[in-house]
mmCIF file of C-alpha atoms in Angstrom:
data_model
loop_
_atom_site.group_PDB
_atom_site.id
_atom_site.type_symbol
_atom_site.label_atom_id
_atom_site.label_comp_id
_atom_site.label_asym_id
_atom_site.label_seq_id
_atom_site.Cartn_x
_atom_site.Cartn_y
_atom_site.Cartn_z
ATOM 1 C CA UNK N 1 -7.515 -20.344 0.237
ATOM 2 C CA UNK N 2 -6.823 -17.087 2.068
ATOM 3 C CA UNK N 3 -8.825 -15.370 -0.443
ATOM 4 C CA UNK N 4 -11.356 -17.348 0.597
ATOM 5 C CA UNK N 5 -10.685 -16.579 4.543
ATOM 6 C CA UNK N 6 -10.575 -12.715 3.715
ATOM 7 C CA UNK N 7 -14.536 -13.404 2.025
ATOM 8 C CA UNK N 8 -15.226 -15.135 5.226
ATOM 9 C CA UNK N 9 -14.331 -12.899 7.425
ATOM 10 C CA UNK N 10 -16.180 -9.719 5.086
ATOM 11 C CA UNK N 11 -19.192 -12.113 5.518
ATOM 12 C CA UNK N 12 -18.885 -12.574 9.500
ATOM 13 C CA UNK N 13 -18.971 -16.462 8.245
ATOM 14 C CA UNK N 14 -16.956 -17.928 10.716
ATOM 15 C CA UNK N 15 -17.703 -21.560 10.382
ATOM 16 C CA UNK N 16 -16.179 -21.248 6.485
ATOM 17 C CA UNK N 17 -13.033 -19.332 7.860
ATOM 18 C CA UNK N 18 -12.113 -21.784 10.363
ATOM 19 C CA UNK N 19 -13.110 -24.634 7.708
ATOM 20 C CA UNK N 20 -10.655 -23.191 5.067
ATOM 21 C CA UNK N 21 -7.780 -22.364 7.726
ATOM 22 C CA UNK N 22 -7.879 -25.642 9.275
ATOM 23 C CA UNK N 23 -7.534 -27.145 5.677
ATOM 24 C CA UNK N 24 -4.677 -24.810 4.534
ATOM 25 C CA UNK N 25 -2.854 -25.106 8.274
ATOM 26 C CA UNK N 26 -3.265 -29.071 7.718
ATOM 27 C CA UNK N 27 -2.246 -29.612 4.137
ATOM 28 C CA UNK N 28 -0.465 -26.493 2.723
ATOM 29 C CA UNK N 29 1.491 -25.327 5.625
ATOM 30 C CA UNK N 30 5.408 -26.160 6.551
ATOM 31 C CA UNK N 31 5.871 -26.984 9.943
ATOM 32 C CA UNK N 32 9.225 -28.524 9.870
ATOM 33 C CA UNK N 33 12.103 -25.848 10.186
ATOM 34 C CA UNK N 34 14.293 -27.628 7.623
ATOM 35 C CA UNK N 35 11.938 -27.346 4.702
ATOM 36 C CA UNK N 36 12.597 -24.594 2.316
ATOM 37 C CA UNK N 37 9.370 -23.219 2.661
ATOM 38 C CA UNK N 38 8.957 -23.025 6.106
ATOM 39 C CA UNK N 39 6.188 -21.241 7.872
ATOM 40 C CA UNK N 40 4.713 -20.792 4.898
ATOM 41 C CA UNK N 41 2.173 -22.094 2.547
ATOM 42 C CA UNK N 42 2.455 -24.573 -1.082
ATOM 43 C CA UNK N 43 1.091 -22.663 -3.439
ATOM 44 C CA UNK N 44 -0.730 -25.432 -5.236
ATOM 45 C CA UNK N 45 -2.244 -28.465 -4.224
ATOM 46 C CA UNK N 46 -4.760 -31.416 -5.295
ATOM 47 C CA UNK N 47 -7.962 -31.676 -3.846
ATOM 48 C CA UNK N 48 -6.732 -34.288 -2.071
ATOM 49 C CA UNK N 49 -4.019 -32.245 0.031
ATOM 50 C CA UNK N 50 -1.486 -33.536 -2.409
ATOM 51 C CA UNK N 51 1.249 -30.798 -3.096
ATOM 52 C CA UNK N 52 1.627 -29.605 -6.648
ATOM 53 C CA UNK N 53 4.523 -26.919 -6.114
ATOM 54 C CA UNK N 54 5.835 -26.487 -2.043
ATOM 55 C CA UNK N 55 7.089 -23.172 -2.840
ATOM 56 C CA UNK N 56 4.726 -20.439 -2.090
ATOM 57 C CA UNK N 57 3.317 -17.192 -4.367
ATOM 58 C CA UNK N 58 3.930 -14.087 -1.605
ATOM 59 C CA UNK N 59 0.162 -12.936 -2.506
ATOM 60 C CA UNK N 60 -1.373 -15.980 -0.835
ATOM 61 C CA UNK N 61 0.543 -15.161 2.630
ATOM 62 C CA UNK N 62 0.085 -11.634 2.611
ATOM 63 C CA UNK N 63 -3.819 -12.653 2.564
ATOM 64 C CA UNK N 64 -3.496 -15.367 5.200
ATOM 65 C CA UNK N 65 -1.892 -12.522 7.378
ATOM 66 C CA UNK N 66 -4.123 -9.951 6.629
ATOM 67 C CA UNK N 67 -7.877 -12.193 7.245
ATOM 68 C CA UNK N 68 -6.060 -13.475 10.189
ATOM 69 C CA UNK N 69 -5.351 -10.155 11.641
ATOM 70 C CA UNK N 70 -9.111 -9.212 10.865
ATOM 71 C CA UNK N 71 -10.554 -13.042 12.380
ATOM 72 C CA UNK N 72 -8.909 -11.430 15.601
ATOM 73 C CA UNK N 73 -10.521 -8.332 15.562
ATOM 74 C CA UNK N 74 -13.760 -9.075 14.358
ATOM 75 C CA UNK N 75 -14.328 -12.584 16.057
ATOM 76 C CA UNK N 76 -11.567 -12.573 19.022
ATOM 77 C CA UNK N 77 -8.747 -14.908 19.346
ATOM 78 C CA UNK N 78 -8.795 -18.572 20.130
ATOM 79 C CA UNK N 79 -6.556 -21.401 20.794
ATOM 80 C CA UNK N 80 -3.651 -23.467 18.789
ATOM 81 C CA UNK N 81 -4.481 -22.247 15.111
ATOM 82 C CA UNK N 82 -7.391 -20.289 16.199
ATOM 83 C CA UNK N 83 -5.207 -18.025 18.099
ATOM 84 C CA UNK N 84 -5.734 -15.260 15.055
ATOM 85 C CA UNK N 85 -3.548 -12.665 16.559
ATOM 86 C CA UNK N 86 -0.482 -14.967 17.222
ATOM 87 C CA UNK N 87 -0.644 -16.700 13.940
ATOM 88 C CA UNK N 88 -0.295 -13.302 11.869
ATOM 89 C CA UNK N 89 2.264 -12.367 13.918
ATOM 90 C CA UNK N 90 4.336 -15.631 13.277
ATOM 91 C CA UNK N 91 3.450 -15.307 9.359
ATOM 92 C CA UNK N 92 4.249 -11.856 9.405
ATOM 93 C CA UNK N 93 7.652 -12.061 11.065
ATOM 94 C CA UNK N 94 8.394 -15.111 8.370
ATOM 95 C CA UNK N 95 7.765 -12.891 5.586
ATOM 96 C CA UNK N 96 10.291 -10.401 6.380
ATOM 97 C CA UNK N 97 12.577 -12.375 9.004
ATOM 98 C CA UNK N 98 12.931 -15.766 7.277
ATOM 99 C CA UNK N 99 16.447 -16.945 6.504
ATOM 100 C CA UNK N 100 17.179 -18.831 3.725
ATOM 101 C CA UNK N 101 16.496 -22.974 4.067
ATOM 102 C CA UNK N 102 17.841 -25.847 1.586
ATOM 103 C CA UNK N 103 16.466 -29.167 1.144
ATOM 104 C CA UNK N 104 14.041 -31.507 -0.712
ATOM 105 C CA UNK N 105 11.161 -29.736 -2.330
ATOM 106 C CA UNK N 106 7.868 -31.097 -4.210
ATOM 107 C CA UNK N 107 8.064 -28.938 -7.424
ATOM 108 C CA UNK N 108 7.748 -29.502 -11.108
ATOM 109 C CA UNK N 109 11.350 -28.499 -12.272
ATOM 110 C CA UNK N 110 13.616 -29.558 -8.885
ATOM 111 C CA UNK N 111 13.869 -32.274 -6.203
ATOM 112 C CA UNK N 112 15.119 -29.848 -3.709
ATOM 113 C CA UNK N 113 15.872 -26.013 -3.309
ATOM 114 C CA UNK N 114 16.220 -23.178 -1.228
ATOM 115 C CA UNK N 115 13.651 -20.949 0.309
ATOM 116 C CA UNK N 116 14.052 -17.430 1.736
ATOM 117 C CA UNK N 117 11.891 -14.207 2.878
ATOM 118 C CA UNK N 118 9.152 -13.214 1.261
ATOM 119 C CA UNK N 119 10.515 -9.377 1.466
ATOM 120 C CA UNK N 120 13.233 -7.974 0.068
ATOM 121 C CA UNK N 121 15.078 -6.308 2.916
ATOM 122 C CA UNK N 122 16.581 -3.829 1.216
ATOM 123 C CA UNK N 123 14.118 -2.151 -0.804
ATOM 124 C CA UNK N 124 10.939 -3.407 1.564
ATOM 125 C CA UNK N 125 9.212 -4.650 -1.619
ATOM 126 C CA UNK N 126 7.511 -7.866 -1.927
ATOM 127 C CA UNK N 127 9.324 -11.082 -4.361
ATOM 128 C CA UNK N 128 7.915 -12.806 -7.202
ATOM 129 C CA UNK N 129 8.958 -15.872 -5.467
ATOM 130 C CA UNK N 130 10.804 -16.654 -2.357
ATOM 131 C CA UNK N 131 12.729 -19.563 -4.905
ATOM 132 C CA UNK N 132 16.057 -18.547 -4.599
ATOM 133 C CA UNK N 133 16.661 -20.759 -7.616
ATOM 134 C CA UNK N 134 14.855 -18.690 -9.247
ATOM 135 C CA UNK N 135 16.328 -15.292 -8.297
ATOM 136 C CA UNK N 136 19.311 -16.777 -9.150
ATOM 137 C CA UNK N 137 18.295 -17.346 -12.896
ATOM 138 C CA UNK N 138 16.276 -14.882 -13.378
ATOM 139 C CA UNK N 139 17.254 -12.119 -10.705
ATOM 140 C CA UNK N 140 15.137 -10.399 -7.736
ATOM 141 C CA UNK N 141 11.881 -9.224 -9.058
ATOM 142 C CA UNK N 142 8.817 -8.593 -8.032
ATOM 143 C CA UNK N 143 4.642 -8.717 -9.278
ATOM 144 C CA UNK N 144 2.976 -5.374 -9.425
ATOM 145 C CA UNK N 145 -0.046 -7.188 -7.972
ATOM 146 C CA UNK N 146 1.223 -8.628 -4.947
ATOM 147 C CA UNK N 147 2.119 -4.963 -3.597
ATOM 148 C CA UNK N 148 -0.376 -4.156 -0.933
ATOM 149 C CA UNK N 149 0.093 -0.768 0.727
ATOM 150 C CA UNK N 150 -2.704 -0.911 3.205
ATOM 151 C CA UNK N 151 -2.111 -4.294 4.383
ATOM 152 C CA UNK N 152 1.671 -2.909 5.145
ATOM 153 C CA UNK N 153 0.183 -0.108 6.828
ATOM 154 C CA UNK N 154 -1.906 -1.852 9.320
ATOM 155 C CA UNK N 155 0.873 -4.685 9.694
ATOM 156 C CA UNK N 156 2.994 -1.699 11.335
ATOM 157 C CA UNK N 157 0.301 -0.796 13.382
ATOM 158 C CA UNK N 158 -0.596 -4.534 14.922
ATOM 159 C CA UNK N 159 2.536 -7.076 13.924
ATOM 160 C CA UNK N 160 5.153 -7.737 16.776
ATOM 161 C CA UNK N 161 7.032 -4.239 17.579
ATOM 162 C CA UNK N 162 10.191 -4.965 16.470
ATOM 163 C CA UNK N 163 8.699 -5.292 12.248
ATOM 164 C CA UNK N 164 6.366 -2.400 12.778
ATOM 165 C CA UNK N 165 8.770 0.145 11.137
ATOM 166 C CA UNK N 166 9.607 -2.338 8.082
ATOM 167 C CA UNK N 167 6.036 -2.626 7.632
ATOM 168 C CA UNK N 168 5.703 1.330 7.512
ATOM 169 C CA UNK N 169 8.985 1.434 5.262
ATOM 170 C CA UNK N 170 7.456 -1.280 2.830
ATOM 171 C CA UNK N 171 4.034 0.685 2.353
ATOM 172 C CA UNK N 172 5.774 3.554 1.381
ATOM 173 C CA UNK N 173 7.735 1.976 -0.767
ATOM 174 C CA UNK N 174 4.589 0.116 -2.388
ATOM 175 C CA UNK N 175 3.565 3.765 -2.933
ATOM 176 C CA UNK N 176 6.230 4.916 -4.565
ATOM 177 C CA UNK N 177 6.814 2.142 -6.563
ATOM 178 C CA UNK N 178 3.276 2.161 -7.928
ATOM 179 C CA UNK N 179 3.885 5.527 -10.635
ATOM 180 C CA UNK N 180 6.991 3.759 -11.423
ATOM 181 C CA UNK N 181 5.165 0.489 -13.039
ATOM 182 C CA UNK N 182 2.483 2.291 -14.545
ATOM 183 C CA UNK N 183 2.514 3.188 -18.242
ATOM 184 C CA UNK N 184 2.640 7.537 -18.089
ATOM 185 C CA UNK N 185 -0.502 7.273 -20.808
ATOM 186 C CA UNK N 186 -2.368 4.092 -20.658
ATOM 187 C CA UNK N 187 -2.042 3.394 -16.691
ATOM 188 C CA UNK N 188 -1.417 -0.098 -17.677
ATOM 189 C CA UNK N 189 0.886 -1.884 -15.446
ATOM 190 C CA UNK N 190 2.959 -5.312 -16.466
ATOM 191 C CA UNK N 191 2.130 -8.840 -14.651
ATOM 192 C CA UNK N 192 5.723 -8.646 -13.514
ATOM 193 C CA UNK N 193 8.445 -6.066 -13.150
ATOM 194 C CA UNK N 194 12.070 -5.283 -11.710
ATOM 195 C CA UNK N 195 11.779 -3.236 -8.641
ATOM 196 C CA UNK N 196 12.387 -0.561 -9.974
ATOM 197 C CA UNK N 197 9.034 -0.446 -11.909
ATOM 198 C CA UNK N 198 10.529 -1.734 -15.288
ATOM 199 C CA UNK N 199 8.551 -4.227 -17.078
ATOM 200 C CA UNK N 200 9.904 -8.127 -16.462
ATOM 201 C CA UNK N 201 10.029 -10.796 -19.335
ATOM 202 C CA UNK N 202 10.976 -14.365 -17.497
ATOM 203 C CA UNK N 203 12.217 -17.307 -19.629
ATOM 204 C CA UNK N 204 9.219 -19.377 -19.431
ATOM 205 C CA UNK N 205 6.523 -16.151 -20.678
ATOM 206 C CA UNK N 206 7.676 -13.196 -22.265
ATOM 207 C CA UNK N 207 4.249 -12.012 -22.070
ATOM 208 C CA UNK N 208 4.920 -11.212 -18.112
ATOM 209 C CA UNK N 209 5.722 -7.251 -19.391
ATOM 210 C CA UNK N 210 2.424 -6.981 -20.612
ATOM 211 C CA UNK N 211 -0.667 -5.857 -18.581
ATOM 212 C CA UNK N 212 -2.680 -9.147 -17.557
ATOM 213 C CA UNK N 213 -4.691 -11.291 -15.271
ATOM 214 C CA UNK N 214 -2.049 -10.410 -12.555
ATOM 215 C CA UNK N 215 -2.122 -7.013 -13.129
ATOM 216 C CA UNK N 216 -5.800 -6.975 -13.435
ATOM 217 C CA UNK N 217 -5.590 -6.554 -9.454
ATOM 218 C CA UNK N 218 -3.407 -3.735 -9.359
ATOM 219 C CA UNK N 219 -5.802 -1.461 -9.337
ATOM 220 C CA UNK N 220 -7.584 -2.699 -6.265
ATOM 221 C CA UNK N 221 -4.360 -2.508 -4.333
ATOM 222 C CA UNK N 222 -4.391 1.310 -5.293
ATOM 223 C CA UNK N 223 -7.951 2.178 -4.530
ATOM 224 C CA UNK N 224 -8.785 0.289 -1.090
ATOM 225 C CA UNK N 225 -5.631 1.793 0.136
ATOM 226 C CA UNK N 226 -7.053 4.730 -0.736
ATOM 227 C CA UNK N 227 -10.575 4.237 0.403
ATOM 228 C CA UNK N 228 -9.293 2.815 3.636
ATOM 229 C CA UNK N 229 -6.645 4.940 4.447
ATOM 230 C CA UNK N 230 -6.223 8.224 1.889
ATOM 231 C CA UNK N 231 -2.271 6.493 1.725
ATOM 232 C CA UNK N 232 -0.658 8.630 -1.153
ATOM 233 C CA UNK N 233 -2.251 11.866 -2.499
ATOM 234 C CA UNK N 234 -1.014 10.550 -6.049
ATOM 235 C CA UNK N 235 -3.231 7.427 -6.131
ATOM 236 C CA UNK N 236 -6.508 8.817 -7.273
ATOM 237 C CA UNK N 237 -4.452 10.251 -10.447
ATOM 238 C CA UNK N 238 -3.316 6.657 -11.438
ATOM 239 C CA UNK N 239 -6.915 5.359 -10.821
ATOM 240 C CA UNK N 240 -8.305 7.543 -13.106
ATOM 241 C CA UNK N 241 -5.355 7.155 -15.667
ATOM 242 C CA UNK N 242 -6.702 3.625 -16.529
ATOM 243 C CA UNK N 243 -10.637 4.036 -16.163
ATOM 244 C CA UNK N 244 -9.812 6.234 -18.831
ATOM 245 C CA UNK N 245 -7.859 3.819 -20.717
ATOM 246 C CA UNK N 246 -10.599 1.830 -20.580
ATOM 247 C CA UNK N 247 -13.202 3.997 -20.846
ATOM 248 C CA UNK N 248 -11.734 4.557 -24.319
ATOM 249 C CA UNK N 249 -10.929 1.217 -25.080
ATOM 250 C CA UNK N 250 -14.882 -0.092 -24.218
ATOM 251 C CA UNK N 251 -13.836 -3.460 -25.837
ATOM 252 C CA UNK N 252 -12.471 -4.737 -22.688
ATOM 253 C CA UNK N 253 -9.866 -7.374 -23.843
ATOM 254 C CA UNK N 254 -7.900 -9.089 -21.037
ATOM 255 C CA UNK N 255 -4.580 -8.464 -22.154
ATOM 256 C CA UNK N 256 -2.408 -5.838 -23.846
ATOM 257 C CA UNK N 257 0.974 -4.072 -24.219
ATOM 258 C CA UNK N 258 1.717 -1.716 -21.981
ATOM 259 C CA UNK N 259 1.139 1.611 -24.212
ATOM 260 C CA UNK N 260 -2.423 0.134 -24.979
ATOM 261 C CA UNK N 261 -2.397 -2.821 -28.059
ATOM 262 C CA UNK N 262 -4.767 -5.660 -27.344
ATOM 263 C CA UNK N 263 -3.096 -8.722 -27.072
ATOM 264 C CA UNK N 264 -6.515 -11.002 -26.627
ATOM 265 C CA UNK N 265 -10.291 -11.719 -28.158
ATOM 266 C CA UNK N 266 -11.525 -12.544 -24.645
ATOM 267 C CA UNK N 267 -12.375 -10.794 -21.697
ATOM 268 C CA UNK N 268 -12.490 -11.250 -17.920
ATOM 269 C CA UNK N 269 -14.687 -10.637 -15.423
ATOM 270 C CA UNK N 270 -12.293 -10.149 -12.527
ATOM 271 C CA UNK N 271 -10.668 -7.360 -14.779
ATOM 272 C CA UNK N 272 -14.638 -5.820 -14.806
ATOM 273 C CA UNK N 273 -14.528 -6.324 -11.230
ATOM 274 C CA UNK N 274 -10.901 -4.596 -10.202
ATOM 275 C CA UNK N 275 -11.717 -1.975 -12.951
ATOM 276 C CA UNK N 276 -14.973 -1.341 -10.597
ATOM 277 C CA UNK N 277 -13.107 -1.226 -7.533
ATOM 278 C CA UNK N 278 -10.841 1.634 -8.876
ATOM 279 C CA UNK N 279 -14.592 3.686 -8.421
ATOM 280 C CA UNK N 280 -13.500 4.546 -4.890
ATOM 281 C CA UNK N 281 -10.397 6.237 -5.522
ATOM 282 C CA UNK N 282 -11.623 8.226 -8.870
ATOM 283 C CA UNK N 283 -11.710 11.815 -8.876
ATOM 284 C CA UNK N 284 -14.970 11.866 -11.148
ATOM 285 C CA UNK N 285 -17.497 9.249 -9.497
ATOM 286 C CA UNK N 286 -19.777 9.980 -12.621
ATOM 287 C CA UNK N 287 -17.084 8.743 -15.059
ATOM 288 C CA UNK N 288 -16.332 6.200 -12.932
ATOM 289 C CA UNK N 289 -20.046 4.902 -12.170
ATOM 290 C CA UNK N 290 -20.486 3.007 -15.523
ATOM 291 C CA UNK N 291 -17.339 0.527 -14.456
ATOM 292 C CA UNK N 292 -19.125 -0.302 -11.068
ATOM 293 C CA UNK N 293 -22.274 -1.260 -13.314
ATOM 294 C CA UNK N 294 -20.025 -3.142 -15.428
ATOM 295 C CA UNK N 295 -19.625 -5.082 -12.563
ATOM 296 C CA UNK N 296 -23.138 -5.558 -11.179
ATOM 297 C CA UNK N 297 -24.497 -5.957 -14.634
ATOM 298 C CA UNK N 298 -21.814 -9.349 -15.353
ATOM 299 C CA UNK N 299 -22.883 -12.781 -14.493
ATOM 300 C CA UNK N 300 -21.112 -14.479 -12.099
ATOM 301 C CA UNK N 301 -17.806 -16.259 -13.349
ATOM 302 C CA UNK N 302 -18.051 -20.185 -14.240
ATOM 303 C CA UNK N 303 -16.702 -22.974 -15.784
ATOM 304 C CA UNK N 304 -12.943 -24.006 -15.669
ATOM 305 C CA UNK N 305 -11.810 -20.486 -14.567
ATOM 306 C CA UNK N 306 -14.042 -19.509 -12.309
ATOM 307 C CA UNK N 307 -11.666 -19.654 -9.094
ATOM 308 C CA UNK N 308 -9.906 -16.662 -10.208
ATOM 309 C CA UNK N 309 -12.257 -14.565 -11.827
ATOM 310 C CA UNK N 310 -14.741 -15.361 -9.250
ATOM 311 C CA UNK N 311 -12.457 -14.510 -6.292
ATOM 312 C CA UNK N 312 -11.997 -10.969 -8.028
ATOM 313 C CA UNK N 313 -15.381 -10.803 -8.941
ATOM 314 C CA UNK N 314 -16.525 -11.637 -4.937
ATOM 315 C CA UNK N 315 -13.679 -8.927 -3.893
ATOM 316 C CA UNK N 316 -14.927 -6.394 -6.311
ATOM 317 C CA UNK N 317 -18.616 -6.587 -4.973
ATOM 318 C CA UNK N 318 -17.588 -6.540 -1.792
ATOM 319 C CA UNK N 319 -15.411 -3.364 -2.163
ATOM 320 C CA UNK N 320 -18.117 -1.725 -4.085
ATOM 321 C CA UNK N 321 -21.137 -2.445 -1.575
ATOM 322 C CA UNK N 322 -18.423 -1.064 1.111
ATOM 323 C CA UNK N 323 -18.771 -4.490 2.879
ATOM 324 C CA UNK N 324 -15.079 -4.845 2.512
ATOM 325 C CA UNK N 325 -13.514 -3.141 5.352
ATOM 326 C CA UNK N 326 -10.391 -3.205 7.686
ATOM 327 C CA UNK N 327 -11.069 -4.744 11.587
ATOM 328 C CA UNK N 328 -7.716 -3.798 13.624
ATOM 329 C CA UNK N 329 -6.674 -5.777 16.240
ATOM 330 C CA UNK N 330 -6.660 -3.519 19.493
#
């Protein structure tokens, strides 16, 4: 859903952007301060509005906070939910401010639990999950995916005053973290890692240390906060690190180790489509030209899986036409 409302608001479509908030505001959203996840959003739902899982995945908020941010600048501010400005600022304060909450949860393992920030405080990174259930069992971690310099950077430029610095610290921190998860050869990163950049197996898929669909996206986090903002003089280096993995590796399989064995027979078109994105942070634009046609030249994603691979594939077009862009709120 906020996915969607960042294509929206790329597209100046604001009918869709208020369509899709108004859905995720009515059905996805905690409203009552003793629910666990509180101010924030169920992760999955039915059709129907029916929740599948009322914990939240951090990604999906940072979006909602980030096309909100951009509705405001781009569109101006309304009222209630269509107040753009003051909505980001709530969401954003929740991320990093929000103390822990217990009580009944819809999820598939637990009839209640306890919800917390979406930020570690200490080390300003981003959680796997704000489940402290989950921390519990299988400690503080984080997703090498969900770590969004540039966002961070123009959170401590527009959030309320009193985050703006944790905002700074955190997209440093993103930046630094970023060399630290990446393989020194390959430039592959893991779908999930310790925060210290080491490669995380959880109990229920081992195969979270290995480079996959969520680390597909890593890349784009790299090279738009580049291309936006020129963030950390080291991120072109660790763009072209994997195009020339893959440049090497033409096959294109979705999934492998970290130091470069295919774990897969299929491919993905979001990975063509973050690999693409990477384009505006390479050194070489020649060497990097034949992943944006990659891109251009791959039909659009359908069938069961479409949802994902055609939210990276929309993002990756976007990025590449330079229709993607950052609106800051004055």
């Amino acid at each position: 859903m906020s996915y969607g409302m960042m294509i929206a608001v790329q597209l100046d479509k604001q009918v869709e952007f208020k369509s899709l908030w108004n859905w995720a505001k009515t059905y996805m959203y905690h409203a009552s301060p003793t629910h666990p996840g509180y101010q924030y959003f169920s992760w999955q739902m039915k059709s129907d509005g029916t929740p599948n899982d009322e914990f939240s995945a951090p990604d999906g908020e940072e979006y909602f906070a980030m096309a909100l941010y951009f509705a405001a600048a781009r569109w101006g501010n309304g009222e209630g939910i269509y107040n753009y400005k003051a909505e980001a600022d709530t969401l954003t304060g929740a991320l990093k401010n929000r103390a822990p909450i217990t009580d009944a949860v819809v999820n598939p393992y637990k009839a209640s639990g306890t919800g917390t920030a979406l930020f570690n405080s200490t080390n300003h990174q981003v959680r796997f999950s704000p489940d402290q259930g989950n921390i519990t069992a299988e400690g503080d971690f984080t997703d090498p995916s969900y770590h969004l310099p540039a966002f961070y950077t123009l959170w401590s430029r527009v959030a309320p005053e009193a985050d703006r610095a944790f905002w700074a610290a955190a997209a440093t921190a993103s930046r630094n973290y970023f060399p630290t998860s990446m393989d020194a050869t390959t430039g592959l990163m893991p779908d999930y890692s310790n925060f210290d950049g080491t490669a995380k197996s959880v109990s229920w898929n081992a195969a979270t240390a290995d480079y996959g669909h969520d680390a597909h996206r890593t890349i784009m986090n790299i090279a738009m906060d580049w291309a936006w903002l020129k963030g950390d003089a080291r991120e072109p280096q660790l763009v072209d690190r994997l195009l020339g993995f893959f440049a090497a590796h033409p096959s294109y399989v979705a999934r492998y180790t970290l130091t470069g064995t295919s774990k897969a027979t299929y491919t993905s078109v979001g990975q063509r489509a973050m690999n693409a994105v990477g384009s505006l942070a390479a050194t070489n634009p020649e060497a990097a030209k034949p992943f944006v046609q990659a891109l251009w030249d791959a039909a659009p994603p359908s069938g069961t899986y479409r949802y994902y691979d055609g939210m990276l594939y929309t993002f990756g077009l976007l990025h590449v036409s330079g229709i993607y862009k950052p609106y800051e709120p004055k």
